[in-house]
């Protein structure tokens, strides 16, 4: 454990804060105590997702929490050939720091855990992280963070990770341990909540939400991206991660039977062999695009699609792209994912197709509809109460209520913290 690294002196200086002494006494009203305590805390998040991979739930939520906290987003380690172990901090935005642990190759599992724990200890020391709470996206991080004493532990269970391809065998046991330690559990959807609700006493469902203003840009006039402009219509589009959940056979069959339809696929290929992607003249793989680019691509689609397999890895998912597609004003064809069927399909806002025959049938019907005004009105009514701002505020209220009720707030806190 020989060094730490930051992107610049500015990054380092921005995270050093002058220490002040805060003393809480018993006769202060609880709501005020909680507000003050939370305001002077750091949020430390442990995630299995790279911050710059795909802009999704963690980014939407944690960016909003930077309004109140200094947020440290700790990614899974990268193994390097430098023969040294260190951490690297990148200042992404005000109050948001992404931490990557770099480890040398050929370490045993036990050695890797010990080194990561030491690096985190060094991080906390170097950045004066004294008063903090933990937010977990992966139970695997318990092995490297158990030495700390956070004021609160939150588990945002956005997926059933144990059902994903290459999931570590120990994940399930560590998740059970995290359920025992956590003060709060959020789930990424209602079906996942139903499967987990007996595992914790303070658990809440928070399905995928949307930034409506961002995706509503697709309803206006936008310049077509160059790599999509030459593709004729009708265009069927998908963006997201191409992994074991994506139904490649369905895509291949529909594309081969309807060569006049064009399929635009946007996103990285992960955990599957890229050589298995169907290659047809009407399937166009445009690679990854950043979050800001997505509305322009959506603008040029006739129908958006979610062609997911129905298996263990999709049983409890709540695809964020569903409300995003709808906010963009695009008709959607999806496989019968539970959290897409309810609420979207049962309200006649999304079409369901699990095979090529059904897909072609509903797509042909949709392409012949010229007046979508009533459908758009119904879409906007359903989406009117959904936003990442609302999700964040509801989560923050639960966090504050839970902090207020924690027994350790009944005694005075005499601790140096940093602002």
mmCIF file of C-alpha atoms in Angstrom:
data_model
loop_
_atom_site.group_PDB
_atom_site.id
_atom_site.type_symbol
_atom_site.label_atom_id
_atom_site.label_comp_id
_atom_site.label_asym_id
_atom_site.label_seq_id
_atom_site.Cartn_x
_atom_site.Cartn_y
_atom_site.Cartn_z
ATOM 1 C CA UNK A 1 0.000 0.000 0.000
ATOM 2 C CA UNK A 2 2.401 2.538 -1.227
ATOM 3 C CA UNK A 3 0.581 5.541 -2.579
ATOM 4 C CA UNK A 4 -2.626 7.331 -3.347
ATOM 5 C CA UNK A 5 -3.335 9.329 -6.457
ATOM 6 C CA UNK A 6 -5.675 12.148 -7.329
ATOM 7 C CA UNK A 7 -6.481 13.638 -10.686
ATOM 8 C CA UNK A 8 -5.141 17.041 -9.699
ATOM 9 C CA UNK A 9 -4.201 19.221 -6.743
ATOM 10 C CA UNK A 10 -7.523 20.951 -7.264
ATOM 11 C CA UNK A 11 -9.292 17.632 -6.702
ATOM 12 C CA UNK A 12 -7.326 17.029 -3.531
ATOM 13 C CA UNK A 13 -7.862 20.520 -2.213
ATOM 14 C CA UNK A 14 -11.585 20.410 -2.952
ATOM 15 C CA UNK A 15 -11.985 17.391 -0.711
ATOM 16 C CA UNK A 16 -10.057 18.776 2.275
ATOM 17 C CA UNK A 17 -12.375 20.630 4.568
ATOM 18 C CA UNK A 18 -11.821 22.582 7.733
ATOM 19 C CA UNK A 19 -12.662 20.580 10.838
ATOM 20 C CA UNK A 20 -15.230 21.914 13.247
ATOM 21 C CA UNK A 21 -16.504 20.534 16.468
ATOM 22 C CA UNK A 22 -20.183 19.710 16.616
ATOM 23 C CA UNK A 23 -21.693 18.813 19.953
ATOM 24 C CA UNK A 24 -25.277 17.527 19.996
ATOM 25 C CA UNK A 25 -27.151 17.596 23.290
ATOM 26 C CA UNK A 26 -30.197 15.631 24.286
ATOM 27 C CA UNK A 27 -32.627 18.511 24.563
ATOM 28 C CA UNK A 28 -32.366 19.456 20.883
ATOM 29 C CA UNK A 29 -35.422 18.420 18.889
ATOM 30 C CA UNK A 30 -34.785 15.193 16.961
ATOM 31 C CA UNK A 31 -35.647 16.605 13.539
ATOM 32 C CA UNK A 32 -33.075 19.362 13.975
ATOM 33 C CA UNK A 33 -30.468 16.921 15.240
ATOM 34 C CA UNK A 34 -31.035 14.662 12.241
ATOM 35 C CA UNK A 35 -30.868 17.535 9.785
ATOM 36 C CA UNK A 36 -27.615 18.841 11.239
ATOM 37 C CA UNK A 37 -26.059 15.421 11.511
ATOM 38 C CA UNK A 38 -26.930 14.446 7.955
ATOM 39 C CA UNK A 39 -25.666 17.768 6.636
ATOM 40 C CA UNK A 40 -22.204 17.155 8.042
ATOM 41 C CA UNK A 41 -21.882 13.561 6.922
ATOM 42 C CA UNK A 42 -20.176 11.967 3.951
ATOM 43 C CA UNK A 43 -21.925 9.397 1.786
ATOM 44 C CA UNK A 44 -19.694 6.467 0.813
ATOM 45 C CA UNK A 45 -21.112 4.251 -1.934
ATOM 46 C CA UNK A 46 -19.793 0.804 -2.886
ATOM 47 C CA UNK A 47 -20.815 -0.244 -6.397
ATOM 48 C CA UNK A 48 -20.246 -3.039 -8.898
ATOM 49 C CA UNK A 49 -20.872 -0.570 -11.754
ATOM 50 C CA UNK A 50 -18.311 1.772 -13.262
ATOM 51 C CA UNK A 51 -19.446 5.374 -12.974
ATOM 52 C CA UNK A 52 -18.701 6.063 -16.643
ATOM 53 C CA UNK A 53 -20.181 2.811 -17.978
ATOM 54 C CA UNK A 54 -23.886 3.528 -18.503
ATOM 55 C CA UNK A 55 -25.737 6.465 -16.952
ATOM 56 C CA UNK A 56 -28.425 4.840 -14.829
ATOM 57 C CA UNK A 57 -29.915 4.591 -11.334
ATOM 58 C CA UNK A 58 -26.737 5.168 -9.259
ATOM 59 C CA UNK A 59 -25.772 8.254 -11.248
ATOM 60 C CA UNK A 60 -29.258 9.756 -11.121
ATOM 61 C CA UNK A 61 -29.576 9.304 -7.366
ATOM 62 C CA UNK A 62 -26.064 10.001 -6.127
ATOM 63 C CA UNK A 63 -25.718 13.160 -8.202
ATOM 64 C CA UNK A 64 -28.743 14.469 -6.347
ATOM 65 C CA UNK A 65 -27.321 13.482 -2.965
ATOM 66 C CA UNK A 66 -24.306 15.700 -3.656
ATOM 67 C CA UNK A 67 -26.608 18.593 -2.794
ATOM 68 C CA UNK A 68 -26.322 17.486 0.827
ATOM 69 C CA UNK A 69 -23.266 15.252 1.080
ATOM 70 C CA UNK A 70 -19.763 14.799 -0.128
ATOM 71 C CA UNK A 71 -20.173 11.559 -2.086
ATOM 72 C CA UNK A 72 -17.408 8.986 -2.556
ATOM 73 C CA UNK A 73 -18.295 6.409 -5.228
ATOM 74 C CA UNK A 74 -16.045 3.381 -4.782
ATOM 75 C CA UNK A 75 -15.808 1.072 -7.769
ATOM 76 C CA UNK A 76 -14.617 -2.521 -7.883
ATOM 77 C CA UNK A 77 -10.821 -2.843 -8.184
ATOM 78 C CA UNK A 78 -8.782 -2.850 -11.355
ATOM 79 C CA UNK A 79 -5.886 -5.284 -11.533
ATOM 80 C CA UNK A 80 -2.823 -3.768 -13.173
ATOM 81 C CA UNK A 81 0.660 -4.752 -14.237
ATOM 82 C CA UNK A 82 2.383 -1.934 -12.333
ATOM 83 C CA UNK A 83 3.233 -4.219 -9.428
ATOM 84 C CA UNK A 84 1.897 -1.741 -6.905
ATOM 85 C CA UNK A 85 -1.323 -1.056 -5.038
ATOM 86 C CA UNK A 86 -2.897 2.364 -4.802
ATOM 87 C CA UNK A 87 -6.170 4.236 -5.091
ATOM 88 C CA UNK A 88 -7.073 6.903 -7.622
ATOM 89 C CA UNK A 89 -9.648 9.627 -7.015
ATOM 90 C CA UNK A 90 -11.365 11.543 -9.802
ATOM 91 C CA UNK A 91 -13.411 14.647 -9.069
ATOM 92 C CA UNK A 92 -16.424 14.188 -11.372
ATOM 93 C CA UNK A 93 -18.481 17.108 -10.139
ATOM 94 C CA UNK A 94 -18.908 19.266 -7.077
ATOM 95 C CA UNK A 95 -18.985 16.962 -4.027
ATOM 96 C CA UNK A 96 -18.712 13.832 -6.209
ATOM 97 C CA UNK A 97 -15.516 11.781 -6.141
ATOM 98 C CA UNK A 98 -15.056 8.455 -7.911
ATOM 99 C CA UNK A 99 -12.548 6.116 -6.289
ATOM 100 C CA UNK A 100 -10.833 3.252 -8.121
ATOM 101 C CA UNK A 101 -8.644 0.776 -6.235
ATOM 102 C CA UNK A 102 -5.712 -0.463 -8.322
ATOM 103 C CA UNK A 103 -4.235 -3.810 -7.342
ATOM 104 C CA UNK A 104 -1.287 -5.793 -8.589
ATOM 105 C CA UNK A 105 -1.884 -9.033 -10.473
ATOM 106 C CA UNK A 106 -1.677 -12.551 -9.042
ATOM 107 C CA UNK A 107 -3.058 -11.762 -5.606
ATOM 108 C CA UNK A 108 -4.967 -14.404 -3.688
ATOM 109 C CA UNK A 109 -8.527 -13.557 -2.679
ATOM 110 C CA UNK A 110 -7.443 -13.019 0.933
ATOM 111 C CA UNK A 111 -4.545 -10.796 -0.121
ATOM 112 C CA UNK A 112 -6.849 -8.748 -2.352
ATOM 113 C CA UNK A 113 -9.297 -8.185 0.501
ATOM 114 C CA UNK A 114 -6.565 -7.140 2.940
ATOM 115 C CA UNK A 115 -5.037 -4.684 0.477
ATOM 116 C CA UNK A 116 -8.403 -3.151 -0.398
ATOM 117 C CA UNK A 117 -9.214 -2.689 3.288
ATOM 118 C CA UNK A 118 -5.872 -0.954 3.811
ATOM 119 C CA UNK A 119 -6.396 1.288 0.802
ATOM 120 C CA UNK A 120 -9.823 2.291 2.076
ATOM 121 C CA UNK A 121 -8.363 3.062 5.487
ATOM 122 C CA UNK A 122 -5.832 5.292 3.742
ATOM 123 C CA UNK A 123 -8.571 6.948 1.676
ATOM 124 C CA UNK A 124 -10.612 7.752 4.779
ATOM 125 C CA UNK A 125 -7.538 9.191 6.472
ATOM 126 C CA UNK A 126 -6.358 11.245 3.495
ATOM 127 C CA UNK A 127 -9.783 12.718 2.794
ATOM 128 C CA UNK A 128 -10.860 13.248 6.393
ATOM 129 C CA UNK A 129 -13.863 10.947 6.150
ATOM 130 C CA UNK A 130 -14.807 10.894 9.827
ATOM 131 C CA UNK A 131 -18.581 11.118 10.003
ATOM 132 C CA UNK A 132 -20.209 9.042 7.274
ATOM 133 C CA UNK A 133 -22.852 6.593 6.154
ATOM 134 C CA UNK A 134 -22.660 3.719 3.668
ATOM 135 C CA UNK A 135 -24.690 3.034 0.538
ATOM 136 C CA UNK A 136 -24.207 -0.409 -1.022
ATOM 137 C CA UNK A 137 -25.044 -1.548 -4.540
ATOM 138 C CA UNK A 138 -23.083 -4.761 -4.154
ATOM 139 C CA UNK A 139 -22.974 -7.043 -1.117
ATOM 140 C CA UNK A 140 -19.508 -8.149 -2.233
ATOM 141 C CA UNK A 141 -18.126 -4.889 -0.803
ATOM 142 C CA UNK A 142 -18.865 -6.068 2.738
ATOM 143 C CA UNK A 143 -15.592 -8.010 2.745
ATOM 144 C CA UNK A 144 -13.570 -4.798 2.362
ATOM 145 C CA UNK A 145 -15.668 -2.403 4.462
ATOM 146 C CA UNK A 146 -16.564 -4.290 7.632
ATOM 147 C CA UNK A 147 -13.854 -2.490 9.616
ATOM 148 C CA UNK A 148 -15.745 0.810 9.479
ATOM 149 C CA UNK A 149 -18.500 2.100 11.746
ATOM 150 C CA UNK A 150 -20.948 4.070 9.572
ATOM 151 C CA UNK A 151 -23.798 6.035 11.121
ATOM 152 C CA UNK A 152 -26.222 4.303 8.782
ATOM 153 C CA UNK A 153 -26.121 1.471 6.242
ATOM 154 C CA UNK A 154 -28.359 1.472 3.178
ATOM 155 C CA UNK A 155 -28.624 -1.295 0.586
ATOM 156 C CA UNK A 156 -30.066 -0.219 -2.759
ATOM 157 C CA UNK A 157 -30.858 -3.632 -4.240
ATOM 158 C CA UNK A 158 -31.423 -2.568 -7.831
ATOM 159 C CA UNK A 159 -31.214 -6.102 -9.323
ATOM 160 C CA UNK A 160 -31.116 -9.753 -8.324
ATOM 161 C CA UNK A 161 -27.357 -9.853 -8.862
ATOM 162 C CA UNK A 162 -27.049 -13.505 -7.864
ATOM 163 C CA UNK A 163 -29.014 -14.444 -11.017
ATOM 164 C CA UNK A 164 -26.654 -12.612 -13.372
ATOM 165 C CA UNK A 165 -24.028 -14.351 -15.452
ATOM 166 C CA UNK A 166 -20.679 -14.848 -13.643
ATOM 167 C CA UNK A 167 -22.164 -13.905 -10.255
ATOM 168 C CA UNK A 168 -19.731 -14.897 -7.446
ATOM 169 C CA UNK A 169 -20.887 -17.962 -5.454
ATOM 170 C CA UNK A 170 -20.521 -16.002 -2.203
ATOM 171 C CA UNK A 171 -22.848 -13.200 -3.290
ATOM 172 C CA UNK A 172 -26.014 -14.714 -1.851
ATOM 173 C CA UNK A 173 -24.507 -15.282 1.595
ATOM 174 C CA UNK A 174 -23.047 -11.781 1.640
ATOM 175 C CA UNK A 175 -26.414 -10.337 0.671
ATOM 176 C CA UNK A 176 -27.992 -12.135 3.639
ATOM 177 C CA UNK A 177 -25.298 -10.609 5.839
ATOM 178 C CA UNK A 178 -25.988 -7.171 4.378
ATOM 179 C CA UNK A 179 -29.697 -7.572 5.125
ATOM 180 C CA UNK A 180 -28.738 -8.151 8.756
ATOM 181 C CA UNK A 181 -26.504 -5.070 8.906
ATOM 182 C CA UNK A 182 -28.547 -2.621 6.837
ATOM 183 C CA UNK A 183 -30.774 -0.004 8.434
ATOM 184 C CA UNK A 184 -32.670 0.535 5.162
ATOM 185 C CA UNK A 185 -33.193 -1.532 1.999
ATOM 186 C CA UNK A 186 -34.502 -0.156 -1.285
ATOM 187 C CA UNK A 187 -35.377 -2.379 -4.240
ATOM 188 C CA UNK A 188 -35.214 -1.526 -7.931
ATOM 189 C CA UNK A 189 -38.818 -2.525 -8.600
ATOM 190 C CA UNK A 190 -42.000 -4.052 -7.220
ATOM 191 C CA UNK A 191 -41.347 -7.648 -8.248
ATOM 192 C CA UNK A 192 -37.925 -7.513 -6.600
ATOM 193 C CA UNK A 193 -39.570 -6.014 -3.527
ATOM 194 C CA UNK A 194 -42.047 -8.888 -3.388
ATOM 195 C CA UNK A 195 -39.176 -11.386 -3.410
ATOM 196 C CA UNK A 196 -37.162 -9.532 -0.715
ATOM 197 C CA UNK A 197 -39.775 -7.972 1.560
ATOM 198 C CA UNK A 198 -39.591 -10.691 4.215
ATOM 199 C CA UNK A 199 -35.796 -10.318 4.425
ATOM 200 C CA UNK A 200 -35.788 -6.901 6.081
ATOM 201 C CA UNK A 201 -37.950 -4.860 8.436
ATOM 202 C CA UNK A 202 -37.353 -1.490 6.739
ATOM 203 C CA UNK A 203 -37.606 -2.155 2.996
ATOM 204 C CA UNK A 204 -39.189 -0.026 0.254
ATOM 205 C CA UNK A 205 -39.727 -0.456 -3.511
ATOM 206 C CA UNK A 206 -38.357 2.237 -5.799
ATOM 207 C CA UNK A 207 -38.834 1.226 -9.448
ATOM 208 C CA UNK A 208 -37.052 2.852 -12.347
ATOM 209 C CA UNK A 209 -37.724 6.536 -12.758
ATOM 210 C CA UNK A 210 -37.059 9.145 -15.435
ATOM 211 C CA UNK A 211 -35.688 12.547 -16.260
ATOM 212 C CA UNK A 212 -38.756 13.548 -18.281
ATOM 213 C CA UNK A 213 -37.420 16.860 -19.563
ATOM 214 C CA UNK A 214 -34.302 15.180 -20.925
ATOM 215 C CA UNK A 215 -36.113 12.486 -22.910
ATOM 216 C CA UNK A 216 -39.037 14.701 -23.911
ATOM 217 C CA UNK A 217 -36.564 16.500 -26.200
ATOM 218 C CA UNK A 218 -37.087 13.567 -28.575
ATOM 219 C CA UNK A 219 -40.647 14.737 -29.196
ATOM 220 C CA UNK A 220 -39.397 17.916 -30.858
ATOM 221 C CA UNK A 221 -37.303 18.578 -33.914
ATOM 222 C CA UNK A 222 -33.745 17.341 -33.507
ATOM 223 C CA UNK A 223 -30.845 16.836 -35.872
ATOM 224 C CA UNK A 224 -30.470 13.164 -36.748
ATOM 225 C CA UNK A 225 -27.093 11.738 -35.663
ATOM 226 C CA UNK A 226 -24.815 11.074 -38.616
ATOM 227 C CA UNK A 227 -24.535 7.323 -38.068
ATOM 228 C CA UNK A 228 -28.329 6.983 -38.042
ATOM 229 C CA UNK A 229 -29.249 9.491 -40.735
ATOM 230 C CA UNK A 230 -28.622 7.165 -43.696
ATOM 231 C CA UNK A 231 -30.645 4.300 -42.234
ATOM 232 C CA UNK A 232 -34.108 4.200 -43.838
ATOM 233 C CA UNK A 233 -37.350 3.589 -42.003
ATOM 234 C CA UNK A 234 -39.217 2.215 -40.349
ATOM 235 C CA UNK A 235 -36.684 2.192 -37.539
ATOM 236 C CA UNK A 236 -36.917 -0.008 -34.449
ATOM 237 C CA UNK A 237 -34.468 1.032 -31.740
ATOM 238 C CA UNK A 238 -32.918 -0.280 -28.549
ATOM 239 C CA UNK A 239 -30.336 1.245 -26.226
ATOM 240 C CA UNK A 240 -28.822 -0.435 -23.217
ATOM 241 C CA UNK A 241 -26.342 -3.126 -22.288
ATOM 242 C CA UNK A 242 -26.217 -6.122 -24.624
ATOM 243 C CA UNK A 243 -25.731 -9.044 -22.257
ATOM 244 C CA UNK A 244 -27.251 -12.395 -21.327
ATOM 245 C CA UNK A 245 -30.667 -10.794 -20.928
ATOM 246 C CA UNK A 246 -30.995 -9.734 -24.582
ATOM 247 C CA UNK A 247 -32.998 -12.051 -26.869
ATOM 248 C CA UNK A 248 -30.679 -12.321 -29.861
ATOM 249 C CA UNK A 249 -32.768 -15.048 -31.482
ATOM 250 C CA UNK A 250 -35.891 -12.914 -31.414
ATOM 251 C CA UNK A 251 -34.042 -10.004 -32.972
ATOM 252 C CA UNK A 252 -32.557 -12.243 -35.677
ATOM 253 C CA UNK A 253 -35.867 -13.897 -36.576
ATOM 254 C CA UNK A 254 -37.872 -10.677 -36.804
ATOM 255 C CA UNK A 255 -35.134 -8.948 -38.797
ATOM 256 C CA UNK A 256 -34.850 -11.843 -41.243
ATOM 257 C CA UNK A 257 -38.611 -12.062 -41.770
ATOM 258 C CA UNK A 258 -39.039 -8.308 -42.182
ATOM 259 C CA UNK A 259 -35.990 -7.130 -44.163
ATOM 260 C CA UNK A 260 -37.666 -3.768 -44.859
ATOM 261 C CA UNK A 261 -37.610 -2.970 -41.124
ATOM 262 C CA UNK A 262 -34.399 -1.469 -39.723
ATOM 263 C CA UNK A 263 -33.123 -2.328 -36.241
ATOM 264 C CA UNK A 264 -30.818 0.125 -34.491
ATOM 265 C CA UNK A 265 -28.953 -1.303 -31.512
ATOM 266 C CA UNK A 266 -27.061 1.065 -29.215
ATOM 267 C CA UNK A 267 -24.911 -0.011 -26.283
ATOM 268 C CA UNK A 268 -21.901 -2.004 -25.113
ATOM 269 C CA UNK A 269 -21.612 -5.798 -25.427
ATOM 270 C CA UNK A 270 -20.960 -7.345 -22.022
ATOM 271 C CA UNK A 271 -20.593 -10.954 -20.802
ATOM 272 C CA UNK A 272 -21.597 -12.445 -24.159
ATOM 273 C CA UNK A 273 -19.523 -13.264 -27.239
ATOM 274 C CA UNK A 274 -19.769 -10.434 -29.736
ATOM 275 C CA UNK A 275 -19.501 -13.070 -32.464
ATOM 276 C CA UNK A 276 -22.948 -14.322 -31.454
ATOM 277 C CA UNK A 277 -24.658 -11.073 -32.437
ATOM 278 C CA UNK A 278 -26.888 -11.632 -35.472
ATOM 279 C CA UNK A 279 -25.443 -10.046 -38.600
ATOM 280 C CA UNK A 280 -28.040 -8.925 -41.125
ATOM 281 C CA UNK A 281 -28.137 -5.936 -43.436
ATOM 282 C CA UNK A 282 -31.055 -4.411 -41.521
ATOM 283 C CA UNK A 283 -29.479 -4.709 -38.059
ATOM 284 C CA UNK A 284 -27.249 -1.758 -37.234
ATOM 285 C CA UNK A 285 -24.939 -1.840 -34.189
ATOM 286 C CA UNK A 286 -23.989 1.746 -33.442
ATOM 287 C CA UNK A 287 -21.952 1.128 -30.301
ATOM 288 C CA UNK A 288 -22.173 3.048 -27.036
ATOM 289 C CA UNK A 289 -23.605 6.558 -26.844
ATOM 290 C CA UNK A 290 -23.557 8.943 -23.941
ATOM 291 C CA UNK A 291 -26.654 9.910 -22.005
ATOM 292 C CA UNK A 292 -26.944 13.338 -23.623
ATOM 293 C CA UNK A 293 -27.021 11.810 -27.115
ATOM 294 C CA UNK A 294 -29.917 9.411 -26.530
ATOM 295 C CA UNK A 295 -32.854 11.799 -27.228
ATOM 296 C CA UNK A 296 -31.505 12.566 -30.715
ATOM 297 C CA UNK A 297 -31.398 8.860 -31.564
ATOM 298 C CA UNK A 298 -34.851 8.264 -30.085
ATOM 299 C CA UNK A 299 -36.202 11.134 -32.131
ATOM 300 C CA UNK A 300 -35.595 9.172 -35.330
ATOM 301 C CA UNK A 301 -37.153 5.872 -34.233
ATOM 302 C CA UNK A 302 -40.643 4.693 -35.088
ATOM 303 C CA UNK A 303 -40.827 2.084 -32.311
ATOM 304 C CA UNK A 304 -38.570 1.427 -29.321
ATOM 305 C CA UNK A 305 -37.994 -2.171 -28.238
ATOM 306 C CA UNK A 306 -37.064 -4.142 -25.124
ATOM 307 C CA UNK A 307 -36.431 -7.671 -26.468
ATOM 308 C CA UNK A 308 -35.387 -9.394 -23.248
ATOM 309 C CA UNK A 309 -35.370 -13.101 -22.549
ATOM 310 C CA UNK A 310 -37.594 -14.429 -19.796
ATOM 311 C CA UNK A 311 -35.153 -16.095 -17.416
ATOM 312 C CA UNK A 312 -33.696 -15.798 -13.923
ATOM 313 C CA UNK A 313 -31.666 -12.719 -14.845
ATOM 314 C CA UNK A 314 -34.762 -10.795 -16.002
ATOM 315 C CA UNK A 315 -37.336 -12.067 -13.498
ATOM 316 C CA UNK A 316 -37.054 -9.067 -11.185
ATOM 317 C CA UNK A 317 -35.712 -6.294 -13.415
ATOM 318 C CA UNK A 318 -37.412 -2.939 -13.873
ATOM 319 C CA UNK A 319 -35.911 -1.523 -17.090
ATOM 320 C CA UNK A 320 -35.236 2.190 -16.792
ATOM 321 C CA UNK A 321 -35.576 2.466 -20.554
ATOM 322 C CA UNK A 322 -39.333 1.759 -20.394
ATOM 323 C CA UNK A 323 -40.397 5.147 -18.969
ATOM 324 C CA UNK A 324 -37.573 6.843 -20.879
ATOM 325 C CA UNK A 325 -38.862 5.532 -24.206
ATOM 326 C CA UNK A 326 -42.362 6.634 -23.271
ATOM 327 C CA UNK A 327 -41.237 10.084 -22.147
ATOM 328 C CA UNK A 328 -39.684 10.419 -25.608
ATOM 329 C CA UNK A 329 -43.121 9.738 -27.090
ATOM 330 C CA UNK A 330 -42.124 6.449 -28.681
ATOM 331 C CA UNK A 331 -44.348 3.340 -28.838
ATOM 332 C CA UNK A 332 -42.703 0.415 -27.072
ATOM 333 C CA UNK A 333 -42.648 -3.326 -27.762
ATOM 334 C CA UNK A 334 -41.336 -5.341 -24.834
ATOM 335 C CA UNK A 335 -41.179 -8.942 -23.764
ATOM 336 C CA UNK A 336 -43.412 -9.739 -20.795
ATOM 337 C CA UNK A 337 -41.101 -8.516 -18.031
ATOM 338 C CA UNK A 338 -43.218 -8.339 -14.871
ATOM 339 C CA UNK A 339 -42.378 -4.714 -14.049
ATOM 340 C CA UNK A 340 -43.115 -3.703 -17.640
ATOM 341 C CA UNK A 341 -46.441 -5.536 -17.805
ATOM 342 C CA UNK A 342 -47.481 -3.780 -14.596
ATOM 343 C CA UNK A 343 -47.958 -0.826 -14.793
ATOM 344 C CA UNK A 344 -47.245 -0.091 -18.475
ATOM 345 C CA UNK A 345 -48.851 -2.886 -20.487
ATOM 346 C CA UNK A 346 -51.938 -3.220 -18.295
ATOM 347 C CA UNK A 347 -52.542 0.482 -18.957
ATOM 348 C CA UNK A 348 -52.207 -0.107 -22.724
ATOM 349 C CA UNK A 349 -49.086 2.018 -22.980
ATOM 350 C CA UNK A 350 -46.651 -0.755 -23.981
ATOM 351 C CA UNK A 351 -47.133 -3.667 -26.373
ATOM 352 C CA UNK A 352 -46.042 -7.151 -25.266
ATOM 353 C CA UNK A 353 -44.433 -9.736 -27.554
ATOM 354 C CA UNK A 354 -42.405 -12.777 -26.505
ATOM 355 C CA UNK A 355 -41.969 -14.327 -29.956
ATOM 356 C CA UNK A 356 -41.471 -13.227 -33.544
ATOM 357 C CA UNK A 357 -45.096 -13.803 -34.606
ATOM 358 C CA UNK A 358 -46.453 -11.585 -31.843
ATOM 359 C CA UNK A 359 -43.754 -8.982 -32.381
ATOM 360 C CA UNK A 360 -44.534 -8.640 -36.083
ATOM 361 C CA UNK A 361 -48.272 -8.563 -35.413
ATOM 362 C CA UNK A 362 -48.201 -5.726 -32.871
ATOM 363 C CA UNK A 363 -45.522 -3.820 -34.818
ATOM 364 C CA UNK A 364 -47.525 -3.880 -38.039
ATOM 365 C CA UNK A 365 -50.582 -2.667 -36.180
ATOM 366 C CA UNK A 366 -48.633 0.154 -34.528
ATOM 367 C CA UNK A 367 -47.005 1.310 -37.759
ATOM 368 C CA UNK A 368 -50.469 1.799 -39.247
ATOM 369 C CA UNK A 369 -51.640 4.111 -36.460
ATOM 370 C CA UNK A 370 -51.320 7.738 -37.533
ATOM 371 C CA UNK A 371 -52.977 9.518 -34.607
ATOM 372 C CA UNK A 372 -51.173 8.834 -31.327
ATOM 373 C CA UNK A 373 -52.538 11.842 -29.440
ATOM 374 C CA UNK A 374 -54.774 9.860 -27.040
ATOM 375 C CA UNK A 375 -51.983 7.367 -26.329
ATOM 376 C CA UNK A 376 -49.544 10.225 -25.648
ATOM 377 C CA UNK A 377 -52.055 11.845 -23.325
ATOM 378 C CA UNK A 378 -52.353 8.594 -21.348
ATOM 379 C CA UNK A 379 -48.568 8.248 -21.285
ATOM 380 C CA UNK A 380 -48.146 11.720 -19.846
ATOM 381 C CA UNK A 381 -50.783 11.092 -17.188
ATOM 382 C CA UNK A 382 -49.014 7.948 -15.982
ATOM 383 C CA UNK A 383 -45.572 9.588 -16.073
ATOM 384 C CA UNK A 384 -46.719 12.778 -14.372
ATOM 385 C CA UNK A 385 -45.930 11.419 -10.909
ATOM 386 C CA UNK A 386 -42.621 9.781 -11.844
ATOM 387 C CA UNK A 387 -39.249 11.533 -11.698
ATOM 388 C CA UNK A 388 -35.784 10.982 -10.276
ATOM 389 C CA UNK A 389 -36.277 14.146 -8.226
ATOM 390 C CA UNK A 390 -39.332 12.645 -6.551
ATOM 391 C CA UNK A 391 -37.592 9.304 -6.040
ATOM 392 C CA UNK A 392 -34.627 11.065 -4.465
ATOM 393 C CA UNK A 393 -36.825 13.160 -2.163
ATOM 394 C CA UNK A 394 -38.823 10.103 -1.060
ATOM 395 C CA UNK A 395 -35.612 8.199 -0.368
ATOM 396 C CA UNK A 396 -34.142 11.144 1.536
ATOM 397 C CA UNK A 397 -37.241 11.311 3.747
ATOM 398 C CA UNK A 398 -36.948 7.607 4.610
ATOM 399 C CA UNK A 399 -33.248 8.079 5.376
ATOM 400 C CA UNK A 400 -33.953 11.029 7.644
ATOM 401 C CA UNK A 401 -36.772 9.178 9.439
ATOM 402 C CA UNK A 402 -34.543 6.158 9.969
ATOM 403 C CA UNK A 403 -31.662 8.274 11.243
ATOM 404 C CA UNK A 404 -34.025 10.001 13.656
ATOM 405 C CA UNK A 405 -35.105 6.674 15.078
ATOM 406 C CA UNK A 406 -31.629 5.205 15.526
ATOM 407 C CA UNK A 407 -30.733 4.669 19.153
ATOM 408 C CA UNK A 408 -27.262 6.176 18.800
ATOM 409 C CA UNK A 409 -28.858 9.593 18.293
ATOM 410 C CA UNK A 410 -30.250 9.445 21.823
ATOM 411 C CA UNK A 411 -26.776 10.205 23.206
ATOM 412 C CA UNK A 412 -24.734 13.331 22.545
ATOM 413 C CA UNK A 413 -22.304 13.185 19.660
ATOM 414 C CA UNK A 414 -18.920 14.692 20.368
ATOM 415 C CA UNK A 415 -16.912 14.128 17.241
ATOM 416 C CA UNK A 416 -14.779 16.126 14.865
ATOM 417 C CA UNK A 417 -16.433 16.256 11.497
ATOM 418 C CA UNK A 418 -15.643 18.118 8.270
ATOM 419 C CA UNK A 419 -17.642 20.596 6.258
#
